[in-house]
PDB file of C-alpha atoms in Angstrom:
ATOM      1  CA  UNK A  17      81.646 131.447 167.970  1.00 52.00           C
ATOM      2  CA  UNK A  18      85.248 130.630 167.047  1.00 48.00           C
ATOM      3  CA  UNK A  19      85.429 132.801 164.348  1.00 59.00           C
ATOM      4  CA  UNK A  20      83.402 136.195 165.303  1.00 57.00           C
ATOM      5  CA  UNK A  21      86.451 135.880 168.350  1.00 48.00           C
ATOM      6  CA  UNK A  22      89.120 135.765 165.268  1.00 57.00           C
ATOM      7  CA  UNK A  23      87.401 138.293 163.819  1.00 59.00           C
ATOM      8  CA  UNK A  24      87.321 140.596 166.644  1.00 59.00           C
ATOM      9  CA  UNK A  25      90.722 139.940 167.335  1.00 56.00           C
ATOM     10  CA  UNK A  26      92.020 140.744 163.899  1.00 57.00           C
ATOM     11  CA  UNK A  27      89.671 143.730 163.912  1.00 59.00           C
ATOM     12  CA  UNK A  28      91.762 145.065 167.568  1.00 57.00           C
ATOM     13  CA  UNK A  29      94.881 144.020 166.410  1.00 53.00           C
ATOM     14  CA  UNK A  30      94.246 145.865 162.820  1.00 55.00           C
ATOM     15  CA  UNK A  31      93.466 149.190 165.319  1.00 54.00           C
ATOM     16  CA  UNK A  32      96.533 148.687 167.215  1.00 52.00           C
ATOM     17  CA  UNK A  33      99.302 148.392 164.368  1.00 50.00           C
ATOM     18  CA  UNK A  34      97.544 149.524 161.441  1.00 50.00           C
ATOM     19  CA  UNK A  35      94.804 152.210 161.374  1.00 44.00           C
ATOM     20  CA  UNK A  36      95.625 155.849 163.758  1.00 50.00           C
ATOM     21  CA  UNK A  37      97.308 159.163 161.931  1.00 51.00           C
ATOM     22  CA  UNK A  38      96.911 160.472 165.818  1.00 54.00           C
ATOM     23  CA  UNK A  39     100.285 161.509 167.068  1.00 59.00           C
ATOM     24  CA  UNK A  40      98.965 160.764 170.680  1.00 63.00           C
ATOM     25  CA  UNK A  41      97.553 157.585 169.977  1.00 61.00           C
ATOM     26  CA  UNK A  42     100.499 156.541 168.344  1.00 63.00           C
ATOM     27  CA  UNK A  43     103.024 157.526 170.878  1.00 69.00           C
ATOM     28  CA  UNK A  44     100.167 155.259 173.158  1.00 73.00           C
ATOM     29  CA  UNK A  45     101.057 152.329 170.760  1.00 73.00           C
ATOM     30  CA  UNK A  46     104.579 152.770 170.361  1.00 74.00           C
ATOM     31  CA  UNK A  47     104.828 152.816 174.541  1.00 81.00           C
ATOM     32  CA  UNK A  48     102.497 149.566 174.604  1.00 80.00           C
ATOM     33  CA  UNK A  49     104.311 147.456 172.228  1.00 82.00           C
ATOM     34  CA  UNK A  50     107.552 148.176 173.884  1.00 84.00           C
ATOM     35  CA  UNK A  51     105.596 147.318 176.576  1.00 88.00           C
ATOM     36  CA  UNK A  52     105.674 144.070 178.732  1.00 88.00           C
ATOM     37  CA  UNK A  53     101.738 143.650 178.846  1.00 89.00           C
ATOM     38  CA  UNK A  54     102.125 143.445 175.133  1.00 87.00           C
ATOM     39  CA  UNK A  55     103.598 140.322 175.122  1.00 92.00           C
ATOM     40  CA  UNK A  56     100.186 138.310 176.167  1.00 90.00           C
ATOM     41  CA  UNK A  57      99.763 139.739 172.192  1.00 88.00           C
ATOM     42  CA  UNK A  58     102.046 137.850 170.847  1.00 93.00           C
ATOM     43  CA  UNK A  59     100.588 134.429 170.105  1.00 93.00           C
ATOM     44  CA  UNK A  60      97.808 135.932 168.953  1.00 89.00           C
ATOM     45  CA  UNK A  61      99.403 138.367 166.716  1.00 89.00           C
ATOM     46  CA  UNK A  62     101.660 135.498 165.263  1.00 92.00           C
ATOM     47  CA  UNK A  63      98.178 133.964 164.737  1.00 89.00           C
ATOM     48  CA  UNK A  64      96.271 136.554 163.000  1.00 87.00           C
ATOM     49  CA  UNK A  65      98.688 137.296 160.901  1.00 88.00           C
ATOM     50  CA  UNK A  66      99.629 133.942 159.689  1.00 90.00           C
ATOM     51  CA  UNK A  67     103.693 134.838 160.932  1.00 93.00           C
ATOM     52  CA  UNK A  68     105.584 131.926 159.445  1.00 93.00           C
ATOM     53  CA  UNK A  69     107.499 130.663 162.458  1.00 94.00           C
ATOM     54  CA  UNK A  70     110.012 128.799 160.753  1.00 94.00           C
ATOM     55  CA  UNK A  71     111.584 131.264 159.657  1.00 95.00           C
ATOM     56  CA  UNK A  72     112.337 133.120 162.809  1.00 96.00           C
ATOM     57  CA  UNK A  73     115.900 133.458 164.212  1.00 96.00           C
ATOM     58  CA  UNK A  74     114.072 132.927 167.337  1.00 96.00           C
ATOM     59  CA  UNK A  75     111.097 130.384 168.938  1.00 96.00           C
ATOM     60  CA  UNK A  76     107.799 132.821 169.441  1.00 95.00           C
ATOM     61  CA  UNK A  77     107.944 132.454 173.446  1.00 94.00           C
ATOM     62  CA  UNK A  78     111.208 134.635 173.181  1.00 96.00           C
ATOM     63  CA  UNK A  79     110.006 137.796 172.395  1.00 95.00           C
ATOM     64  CA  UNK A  80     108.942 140.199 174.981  1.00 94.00           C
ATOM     65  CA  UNK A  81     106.668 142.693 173.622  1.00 93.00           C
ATOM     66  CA  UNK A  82     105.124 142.757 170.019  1.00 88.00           C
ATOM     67  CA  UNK A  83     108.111 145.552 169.183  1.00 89.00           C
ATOM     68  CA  UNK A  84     110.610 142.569 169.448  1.00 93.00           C
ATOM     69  CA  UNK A  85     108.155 140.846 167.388  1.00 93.00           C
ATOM     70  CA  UNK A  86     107.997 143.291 164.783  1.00 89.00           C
ATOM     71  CA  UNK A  87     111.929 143.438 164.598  1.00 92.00           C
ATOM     72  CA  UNK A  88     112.249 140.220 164.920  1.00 95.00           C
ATOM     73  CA  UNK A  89     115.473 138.220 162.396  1.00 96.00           C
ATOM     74  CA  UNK A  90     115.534 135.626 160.333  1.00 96.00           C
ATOM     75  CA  UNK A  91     117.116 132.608 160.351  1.00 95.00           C
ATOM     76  CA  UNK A  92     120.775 132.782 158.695  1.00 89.00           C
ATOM     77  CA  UNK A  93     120.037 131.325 155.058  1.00 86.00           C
ATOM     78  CA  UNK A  94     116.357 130.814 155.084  1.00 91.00           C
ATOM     79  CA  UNK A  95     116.473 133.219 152.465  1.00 91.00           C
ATOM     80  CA  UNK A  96     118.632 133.631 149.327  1.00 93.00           C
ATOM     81  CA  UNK A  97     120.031 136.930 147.018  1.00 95.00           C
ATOM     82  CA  UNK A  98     119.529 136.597 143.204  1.00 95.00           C
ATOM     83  CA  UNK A  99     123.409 136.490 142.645  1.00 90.00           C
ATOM     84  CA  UNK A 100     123.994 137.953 139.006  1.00 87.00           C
ATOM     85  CA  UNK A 101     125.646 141.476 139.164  1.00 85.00           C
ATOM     86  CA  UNK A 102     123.293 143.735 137.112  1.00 92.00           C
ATOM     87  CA  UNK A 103     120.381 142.362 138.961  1.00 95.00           C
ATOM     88  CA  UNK A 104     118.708 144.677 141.350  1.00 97.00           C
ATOM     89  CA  UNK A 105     116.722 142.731 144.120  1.00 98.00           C
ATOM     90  CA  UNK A 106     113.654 144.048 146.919  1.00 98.00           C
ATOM     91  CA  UNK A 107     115.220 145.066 149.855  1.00 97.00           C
ATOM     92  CA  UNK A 108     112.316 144.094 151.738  1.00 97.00           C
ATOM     93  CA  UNK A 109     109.235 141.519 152.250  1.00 96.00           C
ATOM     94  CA  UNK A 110     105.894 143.228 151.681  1.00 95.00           C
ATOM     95  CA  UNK A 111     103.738 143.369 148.215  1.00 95.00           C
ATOM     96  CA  UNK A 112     104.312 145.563 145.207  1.00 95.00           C
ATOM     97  CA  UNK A 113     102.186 148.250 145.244  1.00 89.00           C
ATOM     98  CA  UNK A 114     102.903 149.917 142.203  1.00 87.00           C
ATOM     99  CA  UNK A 115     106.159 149.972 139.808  1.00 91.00           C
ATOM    100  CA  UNK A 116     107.333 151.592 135.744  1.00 88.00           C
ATOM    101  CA  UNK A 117     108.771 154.817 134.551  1.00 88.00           C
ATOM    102  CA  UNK A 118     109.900 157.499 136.195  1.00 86.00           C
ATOM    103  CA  UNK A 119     109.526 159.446 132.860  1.00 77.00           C
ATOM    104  CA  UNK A 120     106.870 162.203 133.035  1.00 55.00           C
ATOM    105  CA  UNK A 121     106.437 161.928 137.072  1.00 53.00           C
ATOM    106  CA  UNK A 122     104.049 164.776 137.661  1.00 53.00           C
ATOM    107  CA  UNK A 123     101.816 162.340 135.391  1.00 51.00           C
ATOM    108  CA  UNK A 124     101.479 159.294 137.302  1.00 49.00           C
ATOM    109  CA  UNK A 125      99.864 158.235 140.174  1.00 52.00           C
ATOM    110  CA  UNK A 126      99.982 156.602 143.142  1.00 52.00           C
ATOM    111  CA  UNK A 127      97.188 154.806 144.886  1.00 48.00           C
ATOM    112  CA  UNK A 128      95.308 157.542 143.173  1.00 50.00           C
ATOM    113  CA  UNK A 129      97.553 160.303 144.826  1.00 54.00           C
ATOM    114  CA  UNK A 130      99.906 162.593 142.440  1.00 58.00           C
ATOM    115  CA  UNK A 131     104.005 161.636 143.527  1.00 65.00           C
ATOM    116  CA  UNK A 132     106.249 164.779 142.645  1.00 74.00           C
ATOM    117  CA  UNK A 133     109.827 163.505 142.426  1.00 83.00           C
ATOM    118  CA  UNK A 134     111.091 166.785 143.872  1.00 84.00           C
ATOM    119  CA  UNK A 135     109.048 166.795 147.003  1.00 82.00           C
ATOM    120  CA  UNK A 136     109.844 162.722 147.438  1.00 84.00           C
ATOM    121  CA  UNK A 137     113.013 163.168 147.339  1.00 89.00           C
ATOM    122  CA  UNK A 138     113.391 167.001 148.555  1.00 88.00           C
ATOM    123  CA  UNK A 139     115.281 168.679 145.690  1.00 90.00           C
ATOM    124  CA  UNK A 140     115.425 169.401 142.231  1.00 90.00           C
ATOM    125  CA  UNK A 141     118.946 167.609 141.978  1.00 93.00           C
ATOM    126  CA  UNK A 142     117.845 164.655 143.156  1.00 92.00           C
ATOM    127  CA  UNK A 143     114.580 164.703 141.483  1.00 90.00           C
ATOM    128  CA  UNK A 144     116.721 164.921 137.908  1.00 92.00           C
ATOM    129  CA  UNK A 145     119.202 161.934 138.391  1.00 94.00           C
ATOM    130  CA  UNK A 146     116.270 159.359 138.450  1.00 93.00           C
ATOM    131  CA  UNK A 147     113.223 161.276 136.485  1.00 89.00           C
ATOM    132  CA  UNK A 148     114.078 159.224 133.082  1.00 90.00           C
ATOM    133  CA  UNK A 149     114.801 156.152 135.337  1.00 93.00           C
ATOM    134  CA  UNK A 150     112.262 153.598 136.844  1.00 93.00           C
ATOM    135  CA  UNK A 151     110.540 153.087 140.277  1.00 92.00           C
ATOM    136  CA  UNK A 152     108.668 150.587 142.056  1.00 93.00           C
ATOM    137  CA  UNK A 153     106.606 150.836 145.651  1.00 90.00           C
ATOM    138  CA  UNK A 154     106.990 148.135 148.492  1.00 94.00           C
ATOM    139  CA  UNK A 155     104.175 148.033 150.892  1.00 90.00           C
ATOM    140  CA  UNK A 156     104.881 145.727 154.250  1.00 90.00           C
ATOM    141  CA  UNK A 157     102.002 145.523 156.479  1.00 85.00           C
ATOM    142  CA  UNK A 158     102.598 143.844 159.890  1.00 83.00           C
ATOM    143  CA  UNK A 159     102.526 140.544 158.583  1.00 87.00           C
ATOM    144  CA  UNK A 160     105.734 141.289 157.357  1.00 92.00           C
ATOM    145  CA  UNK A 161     109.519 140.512 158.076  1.00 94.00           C
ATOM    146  CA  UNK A 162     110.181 144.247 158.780  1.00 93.00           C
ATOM    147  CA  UNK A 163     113.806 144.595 158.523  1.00 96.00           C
ATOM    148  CA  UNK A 164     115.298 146.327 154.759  1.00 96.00           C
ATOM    149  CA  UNK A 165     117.720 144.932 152.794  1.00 97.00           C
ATOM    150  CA  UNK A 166     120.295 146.622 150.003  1.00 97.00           C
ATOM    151  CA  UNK A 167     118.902 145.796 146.608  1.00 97.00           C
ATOM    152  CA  UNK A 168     122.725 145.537 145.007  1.00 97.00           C
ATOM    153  CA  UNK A 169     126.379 145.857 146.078  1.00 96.00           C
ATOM    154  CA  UNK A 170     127.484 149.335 145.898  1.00 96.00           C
ATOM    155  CA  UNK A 171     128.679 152.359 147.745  1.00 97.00           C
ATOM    156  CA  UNK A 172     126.556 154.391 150.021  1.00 96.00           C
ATOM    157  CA  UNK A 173     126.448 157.756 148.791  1.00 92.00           C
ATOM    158  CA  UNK A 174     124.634 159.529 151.270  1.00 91.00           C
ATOM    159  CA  UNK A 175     121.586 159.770 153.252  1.00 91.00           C
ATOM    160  CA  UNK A 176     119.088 162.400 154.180  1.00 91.00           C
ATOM    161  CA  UNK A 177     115.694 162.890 156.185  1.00 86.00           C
ATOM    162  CA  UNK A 178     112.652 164.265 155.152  1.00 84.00           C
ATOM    163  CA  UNK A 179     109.299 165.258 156.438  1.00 67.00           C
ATOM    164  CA  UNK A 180     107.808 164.805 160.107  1.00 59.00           C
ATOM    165  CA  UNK A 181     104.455 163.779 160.548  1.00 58.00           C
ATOM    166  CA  UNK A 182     103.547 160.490 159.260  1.00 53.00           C
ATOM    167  CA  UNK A 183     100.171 159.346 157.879  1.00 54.00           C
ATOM    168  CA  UNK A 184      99.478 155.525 157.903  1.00 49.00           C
ATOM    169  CA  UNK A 185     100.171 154.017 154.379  1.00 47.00           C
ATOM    170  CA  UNK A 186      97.534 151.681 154.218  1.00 47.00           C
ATOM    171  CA  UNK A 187      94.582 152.238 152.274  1.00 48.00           C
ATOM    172  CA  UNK A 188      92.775 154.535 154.932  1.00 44.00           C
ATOM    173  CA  UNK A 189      95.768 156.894 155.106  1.00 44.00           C
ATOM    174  CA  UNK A 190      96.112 156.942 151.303  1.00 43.00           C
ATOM    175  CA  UNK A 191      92.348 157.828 150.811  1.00 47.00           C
ATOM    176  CA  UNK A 192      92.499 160.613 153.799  1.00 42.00           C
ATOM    177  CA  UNK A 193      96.139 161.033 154.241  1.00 46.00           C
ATOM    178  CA  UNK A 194      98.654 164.665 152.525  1.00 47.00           C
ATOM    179  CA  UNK A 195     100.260 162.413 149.980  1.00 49.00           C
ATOM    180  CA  UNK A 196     102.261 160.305 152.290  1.00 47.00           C
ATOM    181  CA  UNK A 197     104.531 158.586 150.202  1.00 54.00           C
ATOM    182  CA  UNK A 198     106.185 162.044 149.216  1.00 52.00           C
ATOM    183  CA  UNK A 199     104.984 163.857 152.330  1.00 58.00           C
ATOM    184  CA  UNK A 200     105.660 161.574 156.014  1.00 67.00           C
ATOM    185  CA  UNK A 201     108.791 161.627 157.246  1.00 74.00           C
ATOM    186  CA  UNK A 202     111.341 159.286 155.235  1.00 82.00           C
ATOM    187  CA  UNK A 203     114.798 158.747 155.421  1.00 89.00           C
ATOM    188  CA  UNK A 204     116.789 157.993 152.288  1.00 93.00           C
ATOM    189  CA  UNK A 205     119.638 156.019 151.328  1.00 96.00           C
ATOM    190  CA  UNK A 206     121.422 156.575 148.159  1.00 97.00           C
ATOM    191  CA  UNK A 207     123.634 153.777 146.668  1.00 97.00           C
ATOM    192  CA  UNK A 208     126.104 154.181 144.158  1.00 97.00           C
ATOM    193  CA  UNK A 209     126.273 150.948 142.228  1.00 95.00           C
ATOM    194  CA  UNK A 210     127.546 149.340 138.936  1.00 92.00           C
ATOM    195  CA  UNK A 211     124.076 149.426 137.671  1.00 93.00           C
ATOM    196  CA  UNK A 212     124.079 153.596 138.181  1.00 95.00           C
ATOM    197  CA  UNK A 213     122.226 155.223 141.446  1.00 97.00           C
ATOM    198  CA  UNK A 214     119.440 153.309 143.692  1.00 97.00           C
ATOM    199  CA  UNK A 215     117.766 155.695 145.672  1.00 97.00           C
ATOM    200  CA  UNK A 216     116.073 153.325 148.641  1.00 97.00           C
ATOM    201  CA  UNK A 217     113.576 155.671 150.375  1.00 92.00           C
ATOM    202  CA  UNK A 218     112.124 154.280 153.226  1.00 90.00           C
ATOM    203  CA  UNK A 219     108.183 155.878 154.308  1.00 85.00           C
ATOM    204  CA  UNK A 220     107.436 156.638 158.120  1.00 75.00           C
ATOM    205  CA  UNK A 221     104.001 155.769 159.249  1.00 68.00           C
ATOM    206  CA  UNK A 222     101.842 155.534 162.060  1.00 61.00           C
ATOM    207  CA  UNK A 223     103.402 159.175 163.565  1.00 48.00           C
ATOM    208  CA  UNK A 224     106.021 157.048 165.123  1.00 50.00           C
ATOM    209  CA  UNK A 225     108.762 157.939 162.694  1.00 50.00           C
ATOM    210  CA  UNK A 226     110.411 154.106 163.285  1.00 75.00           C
ATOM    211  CA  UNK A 227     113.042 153.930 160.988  1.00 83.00           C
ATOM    212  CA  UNK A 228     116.142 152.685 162.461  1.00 87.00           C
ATOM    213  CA  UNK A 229     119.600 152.598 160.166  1.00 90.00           C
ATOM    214  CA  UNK A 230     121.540 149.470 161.213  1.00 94.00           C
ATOM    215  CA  UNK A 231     124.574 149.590 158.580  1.00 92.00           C
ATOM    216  CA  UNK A 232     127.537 151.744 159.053  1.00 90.00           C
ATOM    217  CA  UNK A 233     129.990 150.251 156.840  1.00 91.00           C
ATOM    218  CA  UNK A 234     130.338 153.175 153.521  1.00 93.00           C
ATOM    219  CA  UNK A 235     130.259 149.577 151.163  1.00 95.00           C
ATOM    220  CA  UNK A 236     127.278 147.368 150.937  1.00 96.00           C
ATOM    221  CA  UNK A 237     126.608 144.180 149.313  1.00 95.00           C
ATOM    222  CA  UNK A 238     123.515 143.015 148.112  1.00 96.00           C
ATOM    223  CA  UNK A 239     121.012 141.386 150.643  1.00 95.00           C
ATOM    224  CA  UNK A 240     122.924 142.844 153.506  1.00 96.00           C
ATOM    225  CA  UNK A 241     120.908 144.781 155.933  1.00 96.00           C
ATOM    226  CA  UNK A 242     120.488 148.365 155.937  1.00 96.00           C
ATOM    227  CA  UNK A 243     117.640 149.233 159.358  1.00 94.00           C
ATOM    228  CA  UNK A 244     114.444 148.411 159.765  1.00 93.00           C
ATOM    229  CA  UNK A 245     110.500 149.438 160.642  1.00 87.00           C
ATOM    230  CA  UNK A 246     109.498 148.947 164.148  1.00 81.00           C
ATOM    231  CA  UNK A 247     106.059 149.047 162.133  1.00 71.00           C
ATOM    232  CA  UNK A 248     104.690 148.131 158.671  1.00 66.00           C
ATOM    233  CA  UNK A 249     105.394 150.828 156.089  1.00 80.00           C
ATOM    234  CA  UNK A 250     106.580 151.405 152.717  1.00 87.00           C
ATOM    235  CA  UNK A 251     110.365 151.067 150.793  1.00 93.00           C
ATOM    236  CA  UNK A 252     110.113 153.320 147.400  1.00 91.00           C
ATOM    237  CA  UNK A 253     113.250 152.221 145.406  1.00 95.00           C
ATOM    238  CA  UNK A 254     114.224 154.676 142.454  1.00 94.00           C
ATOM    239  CA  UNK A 255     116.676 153.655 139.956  1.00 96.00           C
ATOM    240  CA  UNK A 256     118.678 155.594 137.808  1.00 95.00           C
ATOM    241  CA  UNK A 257     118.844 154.009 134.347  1.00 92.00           C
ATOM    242  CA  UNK A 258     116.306 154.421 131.532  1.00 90.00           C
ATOM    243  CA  UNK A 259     117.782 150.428 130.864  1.00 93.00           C
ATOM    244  CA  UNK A 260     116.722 148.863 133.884  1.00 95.00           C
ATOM    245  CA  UNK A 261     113.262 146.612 132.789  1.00 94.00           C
ATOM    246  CA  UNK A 262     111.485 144.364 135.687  1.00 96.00           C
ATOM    247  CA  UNK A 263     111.317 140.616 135.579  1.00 95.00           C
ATOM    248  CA  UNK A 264     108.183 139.705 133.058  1.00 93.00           C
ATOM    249  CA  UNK A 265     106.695 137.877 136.790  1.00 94.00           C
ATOM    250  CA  UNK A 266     107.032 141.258 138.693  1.00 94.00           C
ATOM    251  CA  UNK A 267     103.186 141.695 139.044  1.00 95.00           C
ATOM    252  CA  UNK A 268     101.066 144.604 141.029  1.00 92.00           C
ATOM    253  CA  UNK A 269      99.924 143.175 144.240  1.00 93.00           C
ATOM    254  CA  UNK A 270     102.218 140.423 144.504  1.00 95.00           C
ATOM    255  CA  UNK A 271     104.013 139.462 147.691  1.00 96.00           C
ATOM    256  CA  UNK A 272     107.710 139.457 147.207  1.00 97.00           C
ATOM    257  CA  UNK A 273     110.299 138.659 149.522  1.00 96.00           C
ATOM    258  CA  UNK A 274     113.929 140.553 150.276  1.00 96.00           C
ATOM    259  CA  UNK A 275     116.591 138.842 147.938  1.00 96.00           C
ATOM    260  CA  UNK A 276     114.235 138.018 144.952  1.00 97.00           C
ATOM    261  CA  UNK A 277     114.777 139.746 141.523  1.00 97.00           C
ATOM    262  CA  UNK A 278     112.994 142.196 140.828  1.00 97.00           C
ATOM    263  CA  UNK A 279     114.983 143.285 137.338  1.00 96.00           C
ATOM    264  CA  UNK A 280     117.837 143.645 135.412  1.00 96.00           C
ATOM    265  CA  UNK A 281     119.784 145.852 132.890  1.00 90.00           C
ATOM    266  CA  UNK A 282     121.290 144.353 129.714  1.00 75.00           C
ATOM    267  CA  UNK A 283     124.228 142.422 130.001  1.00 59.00           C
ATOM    268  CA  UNK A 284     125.592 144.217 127.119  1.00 45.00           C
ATOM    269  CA  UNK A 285     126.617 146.624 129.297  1.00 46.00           C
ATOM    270  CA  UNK A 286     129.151 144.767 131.417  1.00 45.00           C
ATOM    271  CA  UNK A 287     131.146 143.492 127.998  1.00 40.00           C
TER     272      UNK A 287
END
C-alpha cells in the first residue's frame, strides 16, 4: 500500500514539474509553486526526489512554496572548484547528457535530434568561433541544485536571448518537442577566458522561460554564480579550443556536480 502511494505521488509530482509543453498549464504551475498551498508539497517533494538535505543553506520547514525549493542555496563550502587554471569545470548539478566535437555540427546528434550551431547560438559569427571546438550537454531535472555556476575565471563578454516558446527537455519533449535545445528560448553567456571563449547557454523549458541572471560584476571567477532555473532544464557549454579534451571519467549519463572537472587543455600552453 506504501508504495503504490509513492508511486502515485512521484507520478503527480513528475506531472507538475516535469511533463506539460502547454503554455497555459505552465503559467498554472509557475502560479502554484509560487504559491503558498504549494508548500504542503514540500516534504514530499524533498522525499520523492531523494533532495539531500544536508546540503541546504536552509532546514526544509523554511521554504514557502516548492519555487523557494527549487532555488533553494547551498551551504557555503559544501562544495569545492577544481582549482588548476586551464581546467574548465560544470557550472551546474544535473547529468551529462551528451559531450565531444564540435567539428562537423550539422553531423551530430542530439538525443536523436539534429543541433545546428547557427540556430543554437543565433548567428553565423558565433556559430564559427566554437565549430572546431568541443561541447558537452547538462541535463538537471528537479532533483537538482538548480542554481549555474561559471565553469572558469574570465571576463563576460556578452550575453544574448534567443527563442520563446519552450518545450520540456526531458525525454517526452525531446521525442515530440521542435529541437529544443537549439529552438526554446535560451539566454547565453559568453566568457572570455585564458583557456579561449566558453559559451554557457542556458535552455528554457516548461514554457515558463525561468532563467534568472544573478551576476553583474563584468569579471567572474570560477564556481561563482551566474542565475539560476526556477525549474529543471539544460546548461549547453561550448568551448572554443580544438585542445580542450574531457577528463578520461567524464562518462554519458553520469551525475556531476557544479565545481567538478570536467577537462582541461595542455599545460604546455601556459609555459
Amino acid at each position: 500500500m506504501y508504495r503504490r502511494v509513492n508511486v502515485l505521488l512521484k507520478s503527480c509530482l513528475k506531472f507538475l514539474v516535469e511533463l506539460t509543453g502547454n503554455r497555459f498549464i505552465s503559467q498554472l504551475l509557475i502560479r502554484f509553486t509560487n504559491s503558498k498551498w504549494s508548500r504542503m508539497l514540500v516534504p514530499v517533494f524533498a522525499k520523492v526526489y531523494s533532495i539531500n538535505q544536508e546540503e541546504m543553506k536552509k532546514p526544509l520547514s523554511d521554504y514557502q512554496s516548492l519555487h523557494q525549493l527549487f532555488i533553494r542555496k547551498l551551504k557555503p563550502d559544501c562544495r569545492s572548484v577544481y582549482p588548476h587554471k586551464n581546467s574548465i569545470v560544470s557550472p551546474v548539478d544535473g547529468v551529462i547528457s551528451d559531450f565531444g566535437s564540435v567539428r562537423d555540427v550539422e553531423d551530430y546528434k542530439i538525443k536523436n535530434k539534429q543541433i545546428i550551431l547557427e540556430e543554437m547560438l543565433g548567428s553565423k559569427e558565433k556559430a564559427d568561433i566554437y565549430r572546431n571546438g568541443k561541447y558537452i550537454v547538462l541535463y538537471l531535472s528537479p532533483r537538482h541544485y538548480h542554481r549555474i555556476h561559471s565553469p572558469v575565471n574570465g571576463k563576460i563578454n556578452g550575453s544574448w536571448v534567443l527563442g520563446s516558446k519552450s518545450y520540456p527537455v526531458n525525454s517526452i519533449g525531446f521525442k515530440y518537442g521542435n529541437s529544443p535545445l537549439s529552438t526554446n528560448y535560451r539566454r547565453i553567456t559568453e566568457i572570455q577566458s585564458e583557456l579561449g571563449k566558453i559559451a554557457v547557454v542556458k535552455v528554457g523549458a516548461l514554457n515558463v522561460n525561468s532563467i534568472h541572471l544573478t551576476c553583474r560584476s563584468e569579471h567572474i571567477n570560477s564556481g561563482e554564480e551566474l542565475g539560476y532555473f526556477s525549474f529543471g532544464s539544460t546548461v549547453v557549454l561550448f568551448i572554443e579550443k580544438a585542445d580542450f579534451q574531457f577528463s578520461t571519467d567524464i562518462t554519458t549519463n553520469q551525475d556531476i556536480q557544479f565545481g567538478k572537472k570536467l577537462g582541461a587543455i595542455s599545460d604546455s600552453l601556459f609555459t
